[in-house]
Each structure stands twice: as structure tokens, then as C-alpha cells.
Amino acid sequence: YENIRQERKGAATVVTIDRPKALNALNLDTLNELVHCLAEMQHDDETAVVILTGAGEKSFVAGADIAHMQDLDPLEAGRFARLGHLTARTLEELPQPVIAAINGFALGGGCELAIACDIRYASENAKFGQPEVNLGVIPGFGGTQRLPRLIGKGLANELLFSGDIIDAGEACRIGLVNKVFPQEELMERCLELAEKIASRGPLAVRLCKEAVNNGMEMDLARACRYEGDLFSLCFASREQKEGMQAFLEKRSPEFKV
Ligand code: CO8
């Protein structure tokens, strides 16, 4: 890949968007590479958790690439938006949990990418916003849909209509990110969380992700029924036998992928 890097770190694979010249802005090639790399990763049982981050200490992703978008016609713009949606959907449908390590600007398409991840940790210098209205467009990578689902309609509307940029502390207060750390600690904390998740029952973790992501699109009764089906599936696994036996024998479970 030219615009992204992948690196194994313990149980995690760190995927870094690496276009520092443009503050890691997402152009066509970068999105295509990201989708391709994530799609391959779903078959990689050695990777228990994916961590998504941006190169450098200034920016996670400063948005979709404005230079690329400037001269798009409506059909091309639609295709570009669909590629952004595919990227976000690929993150959500990846069997492994995805942690966003937000190490700086997460604006526009960058914020949309972060909110398609399962868990968000940020550095103290991170900044968030959907500044598309300043450019005469609306968010096109899912921001008008995922942001209200994540932080509620009122707070999302304020960010979307004003184009305001908020700091990491405010993002944490409104539930846009889970935790905030000094820049130099961010990756270490993400890796610690990844190792913790990797030590749990791998099938159970994957089924939790499926239950949350698919269930949130259903009504509560149907979603609980769906949860019940996934719960019953756990009882067909070695993992459930080992987990419960280990508890009763007062030892740590030994899970295998
Ligand atoms: N696209 C392209 N290039 C960018 C982008 C971007 N989003 N952001 C930064 N850059 C480039 C700059 O042009 C600059 O390049 P150069 O050195 O060649 O002049 C370089 O990165 C460094 O940036 P700055 O000099 O501006 O750095 P500052 O520290 O002064 O400012 C900011 C940092 C505040 C992040 C500033 O760069 C900025 O405001 N960037 C744009 C942020 C933005 O508006 N993002 C939203 C983009 S729109 C979007 O994401 C819509 C998604 C939906 C797409 C729908 C499909 C049709």
C-alpha cells in the first residue's frame, strides 16, 4: 500500500493512515487501500483487535481530501460517498473489534471514520468536528446518521449545523470518545486494551460486536431475540465449556482461536 501501513503488535494489528503531507486526508486511493486491507484482515485469526490511527502527532484524519473533491461532478461525488460508506461498513462488519487511536484532527470524513470504529481513545490534542457546512456540503461518509446514533440528535445537530470544532475533553464529555490520554501514552493504552480484549473468549467478543451492531438496527424485542440466538450459539463452542469449567475449577481460562 502507498497510503497506509499495517504492523502487528502483540494480538493487535495497527493500521496507520499515512499521508502526513495532507494531514492524512482521505483520497480515492487511500480509501480503496483501506477497504482492501480491512477486507483481508477479516480472515486473519492471528489479529484479535484492529487499531486504526493516523501517521504523525498532528492528525488522525483531517477529512476527505478537499483537493480531490473540488471538481467532482454529482455522479463522481456519489461514488466517492459510497466508497466512504463502504469503508465505514467494512470497519463495522469486521469480526474483530476496532479501536480508533485518535491522535490529532478527526474532522469531516476523519470524524466519520472514527465513529464507525467500535471504541475511541483520543490524545489530549485531538480535535473533532463536522466542518462540511463551511465547504458548502453535508457529511457524506455516514456522519449525519452515525453521529446522532452515538451522541444523540441534539448534540449531533449542533456539531453538524455549526461546523464547530471541539477538543478532546469536550468530545469525552459528550460520549464521542471513551477516554483521553497524553499523546505519548495513547498507543500504549490502546495496545493494553487490545491485549485485554484478546485474553477474553474470542468467539464471545466477536458475537458481542455482532449483537451490538446488528441489534441496534432492530426493535428491542427482535434485538433481544437475536441476542438469545447468539447466546445459544456460544454453547456450541469449546470456549464456553473452557470458560465455565475454568471458573468452577478456580483457574484462569485458556482460550484458543
Ligand atoms: N483535504 C486535503 N488537504 C488537506 C486537508 C483535507 N481535508 N486538510 C489538510 N490538508 C492539507 C492542507 O491543504 C495543507 O497542505 P499544503 O501544505 O500543501 O498547503 C496541509 O494539509 C497542512 O494543513 P494546514 O496547513 O491547513 O495545517 P493547519 O495546522 O494550519 O490546519 C486544519 C489544520 C485545521 C486541520 C486545516 O488543515 C483544515 O481546516 N483542514 C480541512 C478540514 C476539513 O474541512 N475537513 C473536512 C473535509 S470535508 C469532508 O471530510 C467531507 C466528507 C464527505 C465526503 C463526501 C463525498 C462527496
Coordinates of C-alpha atoms and ligand atoms in Angstrom, one line a residue:
Y1 CA 0.0 0.0 0.0
E2 CA 1.1 3.6 -0.6
N3 CA -1.1 5.4 1.8
I4 CA -1.5 3.0 4.7
R5 CA 0.8 0.9 6.9
Q6 CA 0.0 -2.3 8.8
E7 CA 2.0 -3.5 11.7
R8 CA 1.5 -6.5 14.1
K9 CA 1.8 -5.5 17.8
G10 CA 1.1 -8.5 20.0
A11 CA -2.5 -9.5 19.5
A12 CA -3.3 -6.3 17.6
T13 CA -2.7 -5.1 14.0
V14 CA -2.2 -1.4 13.9
V15 CA -3.4 0.2 10.6
T16 CA -2.0 3.7 10.1
I17 CA -3.3 6.1 7.5
D18 CA -0.1 7.6 6.3
R19 CA -0.4 10.8 4.2
P20 CA 1.1 13.3 6.5
K21 CA 1.6 15.9 3.8
A22 CA -2.2 16.3 3.7
L23 CA -2.8 15.6 7.4
N24 CA -3.9 12.0 6.4
A25 CA -6.9 13.3 4.4
L26 CA -8.8 10.5 2.6
N27 CA -8.5 10.5 -1.2
L28 CA -9.7 7.7 -3.5
D29 CA -6.5 5.6 -3.3
T30 CA -6.4 5.8 0.5
L31 CA -10.0 4.7 0.8
N32 CA -9.5 1.9 -1.7
E33 CA -6.4 0.7 0.1
L34 CA -8.1 0.8 3.5
V35 CA -11.1 -1.2 2.3
H36 CA -8.8 -3.8 0.7
C37 CA -6.6 -4.1 3.8
L38 CA -9.5 -4.4 6.2
A39 CA -11.3 -7.0 4.0
E40 CA -8.1 -9.1 4.0
M41 CA -7.9 -8.8 7.8
Q42 CA -11.2 -10.5 8.4
H43 CA -9.6 -13.8 7.5
D44 CA -6.6 -13.2 9.8
D45 CA -7.3 -15.2 13.0
E46 CA -4.0 -14.0 14.5
T47 CA -5.3 -10.5 14.7
A48 CA -7.7 -10.3 17.7
V49 CA -8.1 -6.5 17.6
V50 CA -7.5 -3.8 14.9
I51 CA -6.2 -0.4 15.9
L52 CA -6.8 2.4 13.4
T53 CA -4.7 5.6 13.7
G54 CA -3.1 8.4 11.7
A55 CA 0.6 9.0 11.0
G56 CA 2.4 11.8 12.9
E57 CA 1.4 13.6 16.0
K58 CA -0.9 16.2 14.5
S59 CA -3.7 14.4 12.7
F60 CA -5.8 11.3 12.8
V61 CA -7.6 12.1 9.5
A62 CA -8.3 15.8 8.6
G63 CA -11.2 14.8 6.4
A64 CA -12.0 13.7 2.9
D65 CA -9.4 15.2 0.5
I66 CA -10.8 18.6 -0.5
A67 CA -8.4 18.9 -3.4
H68 CA -9.8 15.6 -4.8
M69 CA -13.5 16.6 -4.2
Q70 CA -13.3 20.1 -5.6
D71 CA -14.0 19.2 -9.2
L72 CA -16.2 16.1 -8.8
D73 CA -19.5 16.0 -10.7
P74 CA -22.6 14.8 -8.9
L75 CA -22.2 11.2 -10.1
E76 CA -18.5 11.1 -9.1
A77 CA -19.4 12.7 -5.7
G78 CA -22.0 9.9 -5.2
R79 CA -19.4 7.3 -5.9
F80 CA -16.9 8.9 -3.6
A81 CA -19.5 9.0 -0.8
R82 CA -20.4 5.3 -1.4
L83 CA -16.7 4.4 -1.1
G84 CA -16.6 6.2 2.2
H85 CA -19.8 4.3 3.3
L86 CA -18.2 1.0 2.3
T87 CA -15.1 1.8 4.4
A88 CA -17.2 2.6 7.4
R89 CA -19.4 -0.5 6.9
T90 CA -16.2 -2.7 6.4
L91 CA -15.0 -1.5 9.8
E92 CA -18.3 -2.3 11.4
E93 CA -18.6 -5.7 9.8
L94 CA -15.0 -6.7 10.6
P95 CA -15.3 -9.7 13.0
Q96 CA -12.5 -8.2 15.2
P97 CA -13.2 -5.2 17.4
V98 CA -11.7 -1.9 16.0
I99 CA -10.2 0.7 18.3
A100 CA -9.7 4.2 16.9
A101 CA -6.5 5.7 18.3
I102 CA -7.3 9.4 17.6
N103 CA -4.0 11.2 17.7
G104 CA -5.0 14.6 16.4
F105 CA -7.5 16.1 14.0
A106 CA -10.6 14.0 13.3
L107 CA -12.5 16.3 11.1
G108 CA -15.2 15.6 8.5
G109 CA -14.5 12.2 7.0
G110 CA -12.0 11.6 9.8
C111 CA -14.6 12.0 12.5
E112 CA -16.9 9.8 10.4
L113 CA -14.2 7.1 10.2
A114 CA -13.6 7.3 14.0
I115 CA -17.3 6.9 14.8
A116 CA -17.5 3.8 12.6
C117 CA -14.9 2.1 14.9
D118 CA -16.1 0.2 17.9
I119 CA -14.2 2.1 20.6
R120 CA -12.5 5.5 20.5
Y121 CA -9.5 6.6 22.6
A122 CA -8.1 10.1 21.9
S123 CA -4.9 12.1 22.7
E124 CA -5.2 15.4 24.5
N125 CA -4.5 17.3 21.4
A126 CA -7.3 15.6 19.3
K127 CA -9.9 17.8 17.7
F128 CA -13.3 16.7 16.4
G129 CA -15.9 18.2 14.1
Q130 CA -18.0 18.0 11.0
P131 CA -17.0 21.2 9.3
E132 CA -18.6 20.3 5.9
V133 CA -21.1 23.1 6.1
N134 CA -18.1 25.5 5.8
L135 CA -17.4 23.9 2.4
G136 CA -21.0 24.0 1.2
V137 CA -21.6 20.3 1.5
I138 CA -23.0 17.8 4.1
P139 CA -21.1 14.9 5.6
G140 CA -21.1 12.2 3.1
F141 CA -19.4 9.2 4.8
G142 CA -22.2 8.5 7.3
G143 CA -21.8 11.4 9.7
T144 CA -25.4 12.6 9.6
Q145 CA -26.5 9.1 10.6
R146 CA -23.9 7.6 12.9
L147 CA -23.2 10.8 14.9
P148 CA -26.8 11.2 16.2
R149 CA -26.9 7.5 17.0
L150 CA -23.7 7.8 19.0
I151 CA -24.2 11.1 20.9
G152 CA -27.9 11.9 20.4
K153 CA -29.7 14.1 18.0
G154 CA -29.5 17.4 19.8
L155 CA -25.7 17.4 20.3
A156 CA -25.1 15.9 16.8
N157 CA -27.3 18.7 15.2
E158 CA -25.2 21.4 17.0
L159 CA -22.0 20.0 15.6
L160 CA -23.4 19.4 12.1
F161 CA -25.1 22.8 11.7
S162 CA -22.4 24.9 13.3
G163 CA -19.3 23.1 11.9
D164 CA -17.7 23.8 15.3
I165 CA -14.5 22.1 16.2
I166 CA -14.4 20.6 19.8
D167 CA -11.4 19.5 21.8
A168 CA -10.8 16.0 23.3
G169 CA -12.2 16.9 26.7
E170 CA -15.5 18.1 25.3
A171 CA -15.6 15.0 23.0
C172 CA -15.2 12.8 26.0
R173 CA -17.9 14.7 28.0
I174 CA -20.5 14.1 25.2
G175 CA -19.6 10.5 24.7
L176 CA -17.9 10.9 21.3
V177 CA -14.7 9.3 22.7
N178 CA -14.3 6.9 25.6
K179 CA -11.1 8.2 27.1
V180 CA -8.4 10.8 26.7
F181 CA -4.6 10.3 27.2
P182 CA -1.4 12.3 26.7
Q183 CA -0.3 11.8 23.1
E184 CA 2.8 9.7 24.2
E185 CA 0.5 7.3 26.1
L186 CA -2.2 6.9 23.5
M187 CA -0.9 3.9 21.6
E188 CA 0.3 2.1 24.7
R189 CA -3.3 2.4 26.2
C190 CA -4.9 1.2 23.0
L191 CA -2.5 -1.8 22.9
E192 CA -3.3 -2.6 26.6
L193 CA -7.0 -2.6 25.8
A194 CA -6.4 -4.8 22.8
E195 CA -4.4 -7.3 24.9
K196 CA -7.2 -7.4 27.5
I197 CA -9.8 -8.0 24.8
A198 CA -7.6 -10.6 23.2
S199 CA -7.4 -12.5 26.5
R200 CA -11.2 -13.0 26.6
G201 CA -13.1 -15.6 24.7
P202 CA -12.5 -14.7 21.1
L203 CA -15.9 -16.0 19.8
A204 CA -17.7 -14.3 22.6
V205 CA -16.0 -11.0 21.8
R206 CA -16.9 -11.3 18.1
L207 CA -20.5 -12.2 18.9
C208 CA -20.8 -9.2 21.3
K209 CA -19.8 -6.9 18.4
E210 CA -22.3 -8.6 16.1
A211 CA -25.1 -8.4 18.7
V212 CA -24.5 -4.7 19.3
N213 CA -24.1 -3.6 15.7
N214 CA -26.9 -5.6 14.2
G215 CA -29.2 -5.4 17.2
M216 CA -29.1 -1.6 17.3
E217 CA -30.8 -1.6 13.9
M218 CA -33.7 -3.7 15.2
D219 CA -36.6 -3.0 17.6
L220 CA -35.9 -4.1 21.1
A221 CA -38.0 -7.3 21.1
R222 CA -36.4 -8.6 17.9
A223 CA -32.9 -7.5 19.0
C224 CA -33.3 -9.4 22.3
R225 CA -34.4 -12.5 20.4
Y226 CA -31.4 -12.1 18.2
E227 CA -29.2 -11.8 21.2
G228 CA -30.7 -15.0 22.5
D229 CA -29.8 -16.8 19.3
L230 CA -26.2 -15.7 19.5
F231 CA -26.1 -16.6 23.2
S232 CA -27.3 -20.1 22.4
L233 CA -24.6 -20.4 19.7
C234 CA -22.0 -19.8 22.4
F235 CA -23.0 -23.2 23.9
A236 CA -21.8 -25.0 20.8
S237 CA -18.2 -23.7 21.4
R238 CA -15.3 -25.2 23.2
E239 CA -14.8 -21.7 24.6
Q240 CA -18.0 -21.8 26.7
K241 CA -17.0 -25.2 28.1
E242 CA -13.5 -24.0 29.0
G243 CA -14.7 -20.6 30.4
M244 CA -17.2 -22.1 32.7
Q245 CA -15.1 -25.1 33.7
A246 CA -12.1 -22.8 34.5
F247 CA -14.3 -20.6 36.7
L248 CA -15.6 -23.7 38.7
E249 CA -12.0 -25.0 39.0
K250 CA -10.9 -21.6 40.2
R251 CA -8.3 -21.2 37.4
S252 CA -7.8 -18.8 34.5
P253 CA -9.4 -19.9 31.3
E254 CA -7.2 -20.9 28.3
F255 CA -9.0 -19.8 25.2
K256 CA -7.8 -20.8 21.7
V257 CA -8.9 -19.2 18.4
Ligands
CO8_1 N1 -8.1 17.7 2.3 C1 -7.0 18.0 1.6 N2 -5.8 18.5 2.1 C2 -5.9 18.8 3.4 C3 -7.0 18.6 4.2 C4 -8.1 18.0 3.6 N3 -9.2 17.7 4.3 N4 -6.7 19.0 5.5 C5 -5.5 19.5 5.5 N5 -5.0 19.4 4.2 C6 -3.6 19.8 3.8 C7 -3.5 21.4 3.6 O1 -4.1 21.8 2.4 C8 -2.0 21.6 3.8 O2 -1.4 21.3 2.5 P1 -0.2 22.2 1.9 O3 0.9 22.1 2.9 O4 0.1 21.6 0.6 O5 -0.8 23.6 1.8 C9 -1.6 20.5 4.7 O6 -2.7 19.5 4.8 C10 -1.4 21.0 6.2 O7 -2.6 21.7 6.5 P2 -2.7 23.2 7.1 O8 -1.5 24.0 6.6 O9 -4.1 23.7 6.8 O10 -2.5 22.9 8.6 P3 -3.0 23.8 9.9 O11 -2.4 23.2 11.1 O12 -2.9 25.2 9.6 O13 -4.6 23.5 9.9 C11 -6.6 22.1 9.9 C12 -5.1 22.2 10.2 C13 -7.4 22.9 10.8 C14 -7.0 20.6 10.0 C15 -6.8 22.5 8.4 O14 -5.9 21.9 7.5 C16 -8.2 22.3 7.9 O15 -9.1 23.0 8.2 N6 -8.4 21.2 7.1 C17 -9.7 20.9 6.5 C18 -10.6 20.2 7.5 C19 -11.9 19.9 6.8 O16 -12.6 20.8 6.4 N7 -12.3 18.6 6.8 C20 -13.5 18.2 6.3 C21 -13.3 17.9 4.8 S1 -14.9 17.6 4.0 C22 -15.2 16.0 4.4 O17 -14.5 15.3 5.0 C23 -16.5 15.5 3.8 C24 -16.6 14.0 3.8 C25 -17.7 13.6 3.0 C26 -17.3 13.4 1.6 C27 -18.5 13.2 0.7 C28 -18.2 12.7 -0.6 C29 -18.6 13.5 -1.8

